[in-house]
Amino acid sequence: MSEKTIALVTGANKGIGYEIAAGLGALGWAVGVGARSAERRETAVEKLRAAGVDAFGVPLDVTDDASVTAAAALLEERGLDVLVNNAAITGGVPQEPTVVDPAVVRTVIDTNVLGVIRVTNAMLPLLRRSSAPRIVNMSSSVGSLTLQSANTGATGPISAAYAPSKTFLNAVTVQYAKELADTDILINLGCPGYVATDLNHFSGYRTPTQGAAIALHLATLPADGPTGGFFDDAGPVAW
Ligand SMILES: NC(=O)c1ccc[n+]([C@@H]2O[C@H](COP(=O)([O-])OP(=O)(O)OC[C@H]3O[C@@H](n4cnc5c(N)ncnc54)[C@H](OP(=O)(O)O)[C@@H]3O)[C@@H](O)[C@H]2O)c1
């Protein structure tokens, strides 16, 4: 096991995930760049290394059991302290509940929720060996039922797939926190705000670096930090 803190970021080849990897790397950590495309992964690893980050590639499709198992095996010797479940998809349009294709909902849940469970459970044996294990699940305020019900207009388009997938992820994360309450593992949800990335065709008004900040905060929580919470840069987000 390395003395150095080791992190794995899923979907780290672009967008917020890339900036989370860059930010954790700037702390002097070794960062596994989880990505499903070999080409995109290697390009990101090279770019991070050129910026001085101790980055290494981790082939990882979060929807594929064999890929996730292989990723855990790849990390076995190195160890793992921090897991950032960042990879997600929106599922495209239309997503209005009255017209959505159930297959789209299934695909989005498979990536955004089951993918997180798949990766987390594969990595848990490694995290349990760490002295400061942290799990960060990237969620979104669009998954907040309180904010959706308040109808402020700040909760994105009507969606039967993406927004509910984040509500589901929030609920699952709370259950992880309850089960892991008597361990050193802190598991929390982060909302990056509305960030200009491929996910929203670059319509967001925040930069990926700004979006990464909450993940960096939750990845570096002290031992007495919160667990089972949902946070953005301003503090707790309503469920
Ligand atoms: N952007 C926003 O305004 C915003 C707001 C709230 C929450 N978020 C959340 O922040 C996180 C990052 O979003 P982003 O905006 O940076 O999105 P993005 O630019 O579209 O990046 C998503 C990443 O996830 C990867 N990915 C998707 N499916 C995958 C799979 N099956 N296996 C492995 N990797 C997979 C993508 O890889 P490929 O390149 O191979 O597709 C990409 O690296 C997501 O959880 C998102 O829901 C974003």
PDB file of N, CA, C and O in Angstrom, residues 154-207:
ATOM      1  N   ALA A 154     -35.609  26.609 -11.155  1.00  0.00           N
ATOM      2  CA  ALA A 154     -34.157  26.391 -11.122  1.00  0.00           C
ATOM      3  C   ALA A 154     -33.821  24.903 -11.081  1.00  0.00           C
ATOM      4  O   ALA A 154     -32.733  24.530 -10.679  1.00  0.00           O
ATOM      5  N   THR A 155     -34.744  24.069 -11.484  1.00  0.00           N
ATOM      6  CA  THR A 155     -34.533  22.633 -11.348  1.00  0.00           C
ATOM      7  C   THR A 155     -34.522  21.909 -12.681  1.00  0.00           C
ATOM      8  O   THR A 155     -34.756  20.712 -12.759  1.00  0.00           O
ATOM      9  N   GLY A 156     -34.218  22.635 -13.749  1.00  0.00           N
ATOM     10  CA  GLY A 156     -34.035  22.004 -15.047  1.00  0.00           C
ATOM     11  C   GLY A 156     -35.345  21.634 -15.722  1.00  0.00           C
ATOM     12  O   GLY A 156     -36.422  21.871 -15.179  1.00  0.00           O
ATOM     13  N   PRO A 157     -35.232  21.039 -16.901  1.00  0.00           N
ATOM     14  CA  PRO A 157     -36.435  20.670 -17.653  1.00  0.00           C
ATOM     15  C   PRO A 157     -37.188  19.515 -16.987  1.00  0.00           C
ATOM     16  O   PRO A 157     -36.600  18.765 -16.209  1.00  0.00           O
ATOM     17  N   ILE A 158     -38.484  19.379 -17.310  1.00  0.00           N
ATOM     18  CA  ILE A 158     -39.262  18.250 -16.788  1.00  0.00           C
ATOM     19  C   ILE A 158     -38.613  16.963 -17.274  1.00  0.00           C
ATOM     20  O   ILE A 158     -38.294  16.813 -18.456  1.00  0.00           O
ATOM     21  N   SER A 159     -38.380  16.037 -16.343  1.00  0.00           N
ATOM     22  CA  SER A 159     -37.550  14.876 -16.657  1.00  0.00           C
ATOM     23  C   SER A 159     -38.001  13.653 -15.874  1.00  0.00           C
ATOM     24  O   SER A 159     -38.129  13.708 -14.653  1.00  0.00           O
ATOM     25  N   ALA A 160     -38.217  12.567 -16.600  1.00  0.00           N
ATOM     26  CA  ALA A 160     -38.579  11.304 -15.951  1.00  0.00           C
ATOM     27  C   ALA A 160     -37.375  10.381 -15.795  1.00  0.00           C
ATOM     28  O   ALA A 160     -37.506   9.287 -15.266  1.00  0.00           O
ATOM     29  N   ALA A 161     -36.221  10.827 -16.256  1.00  0.00           N
ATOM     30  CA  ALA A 161     -35.036   9.966 -16.197  1.00  0.00           C
ATOM     31  C   ALA A 161     -33.901  10.622 -15.405  1.00  0.00           C
ATOM     32  O   ALA A 161     -33.538  10.160 -14.326  1.00  0.00           O
ATOM     33  N   TYR A 162     -33.354  11.711 -15.942  1.00  0.00           N
ATOM     34  CA  TYR A 162     -32.152  12.285 -15.311  1.00  0.00           C
ATOM     35  C   TYR A 162     -32.419  12.794 -13.893  1.00  0.00           C
ATOM     36  O   TYR A 162     -31.730  12.390 -12.942  1.00  0.00           O
ATOM     37  N   ALA A 163     -33.409  13.676 -13.736  1.00  0.00           N
ATOM     38  CA  ALA A 163     -33.663  14.242 -12.402  1.00  0.00           C
ATOM     39  C   ALA A 163     -34.028  13.146 -11.390  1.00  0.00           C
ATOM     40  O   ALA A 163     -33.424  13.087 -10.306  1.00  0.00           O
ATOM     41  N   PRO A 164     -34.955  12.220 -11.728  1.00  0.00           N
ATOM     42  CA  PRO A 164     -35.248  11.150 -10.769  1.00  0.00           C
ATOM     43  C   PRO A 164     -34.058  10.241 -10.491  1.00  0.00           C
ATOM     44  O   PRO A 164     -33.948   9.671  -9.403  1.00  0.00           O
ATOM     45  N   SER A 165     -33.149  10.109 -11.471  1.00  0.00           N
ATOM     46  CA  SER A 165     -31.966   9.273 -11.205  1.00  0.00           C
ATOM     47  C   SER A 165     -31.131   9.876 -10.085  1.00  0.00           C
ATOM     48  O   SER A 165     -30.528   9.152  -9.286  1.00  0.00           O
ATOM     49  N   LYS A 166     -31.094  11.205 -10.021  1.00  0.00           N
ATOM     50  CA  LYS A 166     -30.322  11.849  -8.952  1.00  0.00           C
ATOM     51  C   LYS A 166     -31.075  11.770  -7.613  1.00  0.00           C
ATOM     52  O   LYS A 166     -30.447  11.654  -6.557  1.00  0.00           O
ATOM     53  N   THR A 167     -32.423  11.804  -7.659  1.00  0.00           N
ATOM     54  CA  THR A 167     -33.204  11.597  -6.427  1.00  0.00           C
ATOM     55  C   THR A 167     -32.923  10.189  -5.881  1.00  0.00           C
ATOM     56  O   THR A 167     -32.726   9.998  -4.675  1.00  0.00           O
ATOM     57  N   PHE A 168     -32.917   9.229  -6.786  1.00  0.00           N
ATOM     58  CA  PHE A 168     -32.640   7.818  -6.436  1.00  0.00           C
ATOM     59  C   PHE A 168     -31.221   7.706  -5.856  1.00  0.00           C
ATOM     60  O   PHE A 168     -30.995   7.077  -4.799  1.00  0.00           O
ATOM     61  N   LEU A 169     -30.262   8.352  -6.525  1.00  0.00           N
ATOM     62  CA  LEU A 169     -28.879   8.315  -6.048  1.00  0.00           C
ATOM     63  C   LEU A 169     -28.788   8.915  -4.633  1.00  0.00           C
ATOM     64  O   LEU A 169     -28.084   8.383  -3.769  1.00  0.00           O
ATOM     65  N   ASN A 170     -29.493  10.020  -4.423  1.00  0.00           N
ATOM     66  CA  ASN A 170     -29.486  10.636  -3.091  1.00  0.00           C
ATOM     67  C   ASN A 170     -29.999   9.640  -2.044  1.00  0.00           C
ATOM     68  O   ASN A 170     -29.406   9.480  -0.971  1.00  0.00           O
ATOM     69  N   ALA A 171     -31.107   8.987  -2.378  1.00  0.00           N
ATOM     70  CA  ALA A 171     -31.722   8.048  -1.431  1.00  0.00           C
ATOM     71  C   ALA A 171     -30.787   6.872  -1.142  1.00  0.00           C
ATOM     72  O   ALA A 171     -30.634   6.450   0.014  1.00  0.00           O
ATOM     73  N   VAL A 172     -30.156   6.360  -2.175  1.00  0.00           N
ATOM     74  CA  VAL A 172     -29.243   5.223  -1.996  1.00  0.00           C
ATOM     75  C   VAL A 172     -28.035   5.638  -1.149  1.00  0.00           C
ATOM     76  O   VAL A 172     -27.559   4.884  -0.294  1.00  0.00           O
ATOM     77  N   THR A 173     -27.550   6.847  -1.383  1.00  0.00           N
ATOM     78  CA  THR A 173     -26.369   7.322  -0.646  1.00  0.00           C
ATOM     79  C   THR A 173     -26.671   7.424   0.852  1.00  0.00           C
ATOM     80  O   THR A 173     -25.827   7.090   1.695  1.00  0.00           O
ATOM     81  N   VAL A 174     -27.878   7.876   1.181  1.00  0.00           N
ATOM     82  CA  VAL A 174     -28.273   7.935   2.598  1.00  0.00           C
ATOM     83  C   VAL A 174     -28.249   6.532   3.208  1.00  0.00           C
ATOM     84  O   VAL A 174     -27.795   6.338   4.349  1.00  0.00           O
ATOM     85  N   GLN A 175     -28.690   5.545   2.430  1.00  0.00           N
ATOM     86  CA  GLN A 175     -28.694   4.170   2.942  1.00  0.00           C
ATOM     87  C   GLN A 175     -27.264   3.648   3.135  1.00  0.00           C
ATOM     88  O   GLN A 175     -26.976   2.949   4.116  1.00  0.00           O
ATOM     89  N   TYR A 176     -26.367   3.989   2.207  1.00  0.00           N
ATOM     90  CA  TYR A 176     -24.941   3.627   2.396  1.00  0.00           C
ATOM     91  C   TYR A 176     -24.416   4.241   3.691  1.00  0.00           C
ATOM     92  O   TYR A 176     -23.710   3.591   4.459  1.00  0.00           O
ATOM     93  N   ALA A 177     -24.724   5.513   3.884  1.00  0.00           N
ATOM     94  CA  ALA A 177     -24.209   6.201   5.076  1.00  0.00           C
ATOM     95  C   ALA A 177     -24.698   5.511   6.348  1.00  0.00           C
ATOM     96  O   ALA A 177     -23.950   5.365   7.322  1.00  0.00           O
ATOM     97  N   LYS A 178     -25.949   5.074   6.331  1.00  0.00           N
ATOM     98  CA  LYS A 178     -26.487   4.382   7.510  1.00  0.00           C
ATOM     99  C   LYS A 178     -25.769   3.052   7.725  1.00  0.00           C
ATOM    100  O   LYS A 178     -25.372   2.718   8.845  1.00  0.00           O
ATOM    101  N   GLU A 179     -25.580   2.304   6.633  1.00  0.00           N
ATOM    102  CA  GLU A 179     -24.927   0.995   6.785  1.00  0.00           C
ATOM    103  C   GLU A 179     -23.461   1.143   7.199  1.00  0.00           C
ATOM    104  O   GLU A 179     -22.931   0.324   7.953  1.00  0.00           O
ATOM    105  N   LEU A 180     -22.819   2.216   6.724  1.00  0.00           N
ATOM    106  CA  LEU A 180     -21.379   2.393   6.988  1.00  0.00           C
ATOM    107  C   LEU A 180     -21.113   3.297   8.197  1.00  0.00           C
ATOM    108  O   LEU A 180     -19.981   3.710   8.416  1.00  0.00           O
ATOM    109  N   ALA A 181     -22.159   3.564   8.964  1.00  0.00           N
ATOM    110  CA  ALA A 181     -22.044   4.534  10.057  1.00  0.00           C
ATOM    111  C   ALA A 181     -20.960   4.173  11.080  1.00  0.00           C
ATOM    112  O   ALA A 181     -20.335   5.060  11.659  1.00  0.00           O
ATOM    113  N   ASP A 182     -20.732   2.894  11.295  1.00  0.00           N
ATOM    114  CA  ASP A 182     -19.730   2.517  12.302  1.00  0.00           C
ATOM    115  C   ASP A 182     -18.364   2.233  11.672  1.00  0.00           C
ATOM    116  O   ASP A 182     -17.532   1.551  12.257  1.00  0.00           O
ATOM    117  N   THR A 183     -18.132   2.773  10.469  1.00  0.00           N
ATOM    118  CA  THR A 183     -16.813   2.672   9.834  1.00  0.00           C
ATOM    119  C   THR A 183     -16.213   4.079   9.726  1.00  0.00           C
ATOM    120  O   THR A 183     -16.871   5.067  10.061  1.00  0.00           O
ATOM    121  N   ASP A 184     -14.977   4.149   9.192  1.00  0.00           N
ATOM    122  CA  ASP A 184     -14.332   5.455   8.977  1.00  0.00           C
ATOM    123  C   ASP A 184     -14.774   6.092   7.663  1.00  0.00           C
ATOM    124  O   ASP A 184     -14.346   7.194   7.326  1.00  0.00           O
ATOM    125  N   ILE A 185     -15.591   5.379   6.910  1.00  0.00           N
ATOM    126  CA  ILE A 185     -15.961   5.863   5.567  1.00  0.00           C
ATOM    127  C   ILE A 185     -16.993   6.978   5.664  1.00  0.00           C
ATOM    128  O   ILE A 185     -18.050   6.797   6.273  1.00  0.00           O
ATOM    129  N   LEU A 186     -16.660   8.117   5.084  1.00  0.00           N
ATOM    130  CA  LEU A 186     -17.626   9.214   4.959  1.00  0.00           C
ATOM    131  C   LEU A 186     -18.110   9.228   3.522  1.00  0.00           C
ATOM    132  O   LEU A 186     -17.299   9.261   2.585  1.00  0.00           O
ATOM    133  N   ILE A 187     -19.426   9.194   3.327  1.00  0.00           N
ATOM    134  CA  ILE A 187     -19.999   9.180   1.980  1.00  0.00           C
ATOM    135  C   ILE A 187     -21.016  10.312   1.865  1.00  0.00           C
ATOM    136  O   ILE A 187     -21.942  10.413   2.674  1.00  0.00           O
ATOM    137  N   ASN A 188     -20.792  11.166   0.890  1.00  0.00           N
ATOM    138  CA  ASN A 188     -21.647  12.345   0.736  1.00  0.00           C
ATOM    139  C   ASN A 188     -21.949  12.609  -0.728  1.00  0.00           C
ATOM    140  O   ASN A 188     -21.260  12.113  -1.626  1.00  0.00           O
ATOM    141  N   LEU A 189     -22.965  13.442  -0.929  1.00  0.00           N
ATOM    142  CA  LEU A 189     -23.401  13.854  -2.263  1.00  0.00           C
ATOM    143  C   LEU A 189     -22.992  15.289  -2.509  1.00  0.00           C
ATOM    144  O   LEU A 189     -23.168  16.149  -1.638  1.00  0.00           O
ATOM    145  N   GLY A 190     -22.495  15.550  -3.728  1.00  0.00           N
ATOM    146  CA  GLY A 190     -22.139  16.918  -4.088  1.00  0.00           C
ATOM    147  C   GLY A 190     -22.929  17.387  -5.297  1.00  0.00           C
ATOM    148  O   GLY A 190     -23.141  16.624  -6.242  1.00  0.00           O
ATOM    149  N   CYS A 191     -23.379  18.641  -5.257  1.00  0.00           N
ATOM    150  CA  CYS A 191     -23.986  19.263  -6.436  1.00  0.00           C
ATOM    151  C   CYS A 191     -23.020  20.330  -6.953  1.00  0.00           C
ATOM    152  O   CYS A 191     -22.655  21.238  -6.207  1.00  0.00           O
ATOM    153  N   PRO A 192     -22.615  20.227  -8.220  1.00  0.00           N
ATOM    154  CA  PRO A 192     -21.611  21.166  -8.750  1.00  0.00           C
ATOM    155  C   PRO A 192     -22.174  22.505  -9.206  1.00  0.00           C
ATOM    156  O   PRO A 192     -21.405  23.382  -9.578  1.00  0.00           O
ATOM    157  N   GLY A 193     -23.513  22.629  -9.194  1.00  0.00           N
ATOM    158  CA  GLY A 193     -24.121  23.818  -9.787  1.00  0.00           C
ATOM    159  C   GLY A 193     -24.301  23.604 -11.280  1.00  0.00           C
ATOM    160  O   GLY A 193     -24.074  22.496 -11.788  1.00  0.00           O
ATOM    161  N   TYR A 194     -24.701  24.647 -11.971  1.00  0.00           N
ATOM    162  CA  TYR A 194     -24.998  24.538 -13.411  1.00  0.00           C
ATOM    163  C   TYR A 194     -23.720  24.864 -14.182  1.00  0.00           C
ATOM    164  O   TYR A 194     -23.322  26.026 -14.306  1.00  0.00           O
ATOM    165  N   VAL A 195     -23.066  23.811 -14.685  1.00  0.00           N
ATOM    166  CA  VAL A 195     -21.707  23.912 -15.226  1.00  0.00           C
ATOM    167  C   VAL A 195     -21.708  23.684 -16.739  1.00  0.00           C
ATOM    168  O   VAL A 195     -22.370  22.767 -17.230  1.00  0.00           O
ATOM    169  N   ALA A 196     -20.958  24.478 -17.452  1.00  0.00           N
ATOM    170  CA  ALA A 196     -20.854  24.338 -18.911  1.00  0.00           C
ATOM    171  C   ALA A 196     -20.030  23.104 -19.268  1.00  0.00           C
ATOM    172  O   ALA A 196     -18.801  23.101 -19.143  1.00  0.00           O
ATOM    173  N   THR A 197     -20.730  22.020 -19.675  1.00  0.00           N
ATOM    174  CA  THR A 197     -20.066  20.785 -20.109  1.00  0.00           C
ATOM    175  C   THR A 197     -20.872  20.178 -21.258  1.00  0.00           C
ATOM    176  O   THR A 197     -21.963  20.643 -21.582  1.00  0.00           O
ATOM    177  N   ASP A 198     -20.344  19.072 -21.792  1.00  0.00           N
ATOM    178  CA  ASP A 198     -21.067  18.325 -22.838  1.00  0.00           C
ATOM    179  C   ASP A 198     -22.465  17.926 -22.374  1.00  0.00           C
ATOM    180  O   ASP A 198     -23.389  17.828 -23.183  1.00  0.00           O
ATOM    181  N   LEU A 199     -22.598  17.659 -21.090  1.00  0.00           N
ATOM    182  CA  LEU A 199     -23.863  17.157 -20.524  1.00  0.00           C
ATOM    183  C   LEU A 199     -25.043  18.061 -20.863  1.00  0.00           C
ATOM    184  O   LEU A 199     -26.163  17.591 -21.056  1.00  0.00           O
ATOM    185  N   ASN A 200     -24.786  19.365 -20.883  1.00  0.00           N
ATOM    186  CA  ASN A 200     -25.883  20.323 -21.150  1.00  0.00           C
ATOM    187  C   ASN A 200     -25.553  21.183 -22.380  1.00  0.00           C
ATOM    188  O   ASN A 200     -26.018  22.315 -22.474  1.00  0.00           O
ATOM    189  N   HIS A 201     -24.744  20.623 -23.274  1.00  0.00           N
ATOM    190  CA  HIS A 201     -24.346  21.342 -24.498  1.00  0.00           C
ATOM    191  C   HIS A 201     -23.734  22.703 -24.158  1.00  0.00           C
ATOM    192  O   HIS A 201     -23.964  23.691 -24.833  1.00  0.00           O
ATOM    193  N   PHE A 202     -22.998  22.713 -23.058  1.00  0.00           N
ATOM    194  CA  PHE A 202     -22.241  23.890 -22.619  1.00  0.00           C
ATOM    195  C   PHE A 202     -23.145  25.103 -22.343  1.00  0.00           C
ATOM    196  O   PHE A 202     -22.743  26.235 -22.544  1.00  0.00           O
ATOM    197  N   SER A 203     -24.356  24.822 -21.854  1.00  0.00           N
ATOM    198  CA  SER A 203     -25.277  25.913 -21.518  1.00  0.00           C
ATOM    199  C   SER A 203     -25.098  26.406 -20.080  1.00  0.00           C
ATOM    200  O   SER A 203     -25.660  27.439 -19.707  1.00  0.00           O
ATOM    201  N   GLY A 204     -24.354  25.689 -19.258  1.00  0.00           N
ATOM    202  CA  GLY A 204     -24.172  26.107 -17.865  1.00  0.00           C
ATOM    203  C   GLY A 204     -23.373  27.392 -17.762  1.00  0.00           C
ATOM    204  O   GLY A 204     -22.664  27.771 -18.694  1.00  0.00           O
ATOM    205  N   TYR A 205     -23.505  28.054 -16.615  1.00  0.00           N
ATOM    206  CA  TYR A 205     -22.805  29.329 -16.430  1.00  0.00           C
ATOM    207  C   TYR A 205     -21.599  29.200 -15.506  1.00  0.00           C
ATOM    208  O   TYR A 205     -20.871  30.167 -15.308  1.00  0.00           O
ATOM    209  N   ARG A 206     -21.371  28.007 -14.932  1.00  0.00           N
ATOM    210  CA  ARG A 206     -20.189  27.816 -14.092  1.00  0.00           C
ATOM    211  C   ARG A 206     -19.132  27.057 -14.897  1.00  0.00           C
ATOM    212  O   ARG A 206     -19.446  26.342 -15.851  1.00  0.00           O
ATOM    213  N   THR A 207     -17.879  27.207 -14.470  1.00  0.00           N
ATOM    214  CA  THR A 207     -16.805  26.469 -15.136  1.00  0.00           C
ATOM    215  C   THR A 207     -16.665  25.079 -14.505  1.00  0.00           C
ATOM    216  O   THR A 207     -17.054  24.880 -13.339  1.00  0.00           O
TER     217      THR A 207
END
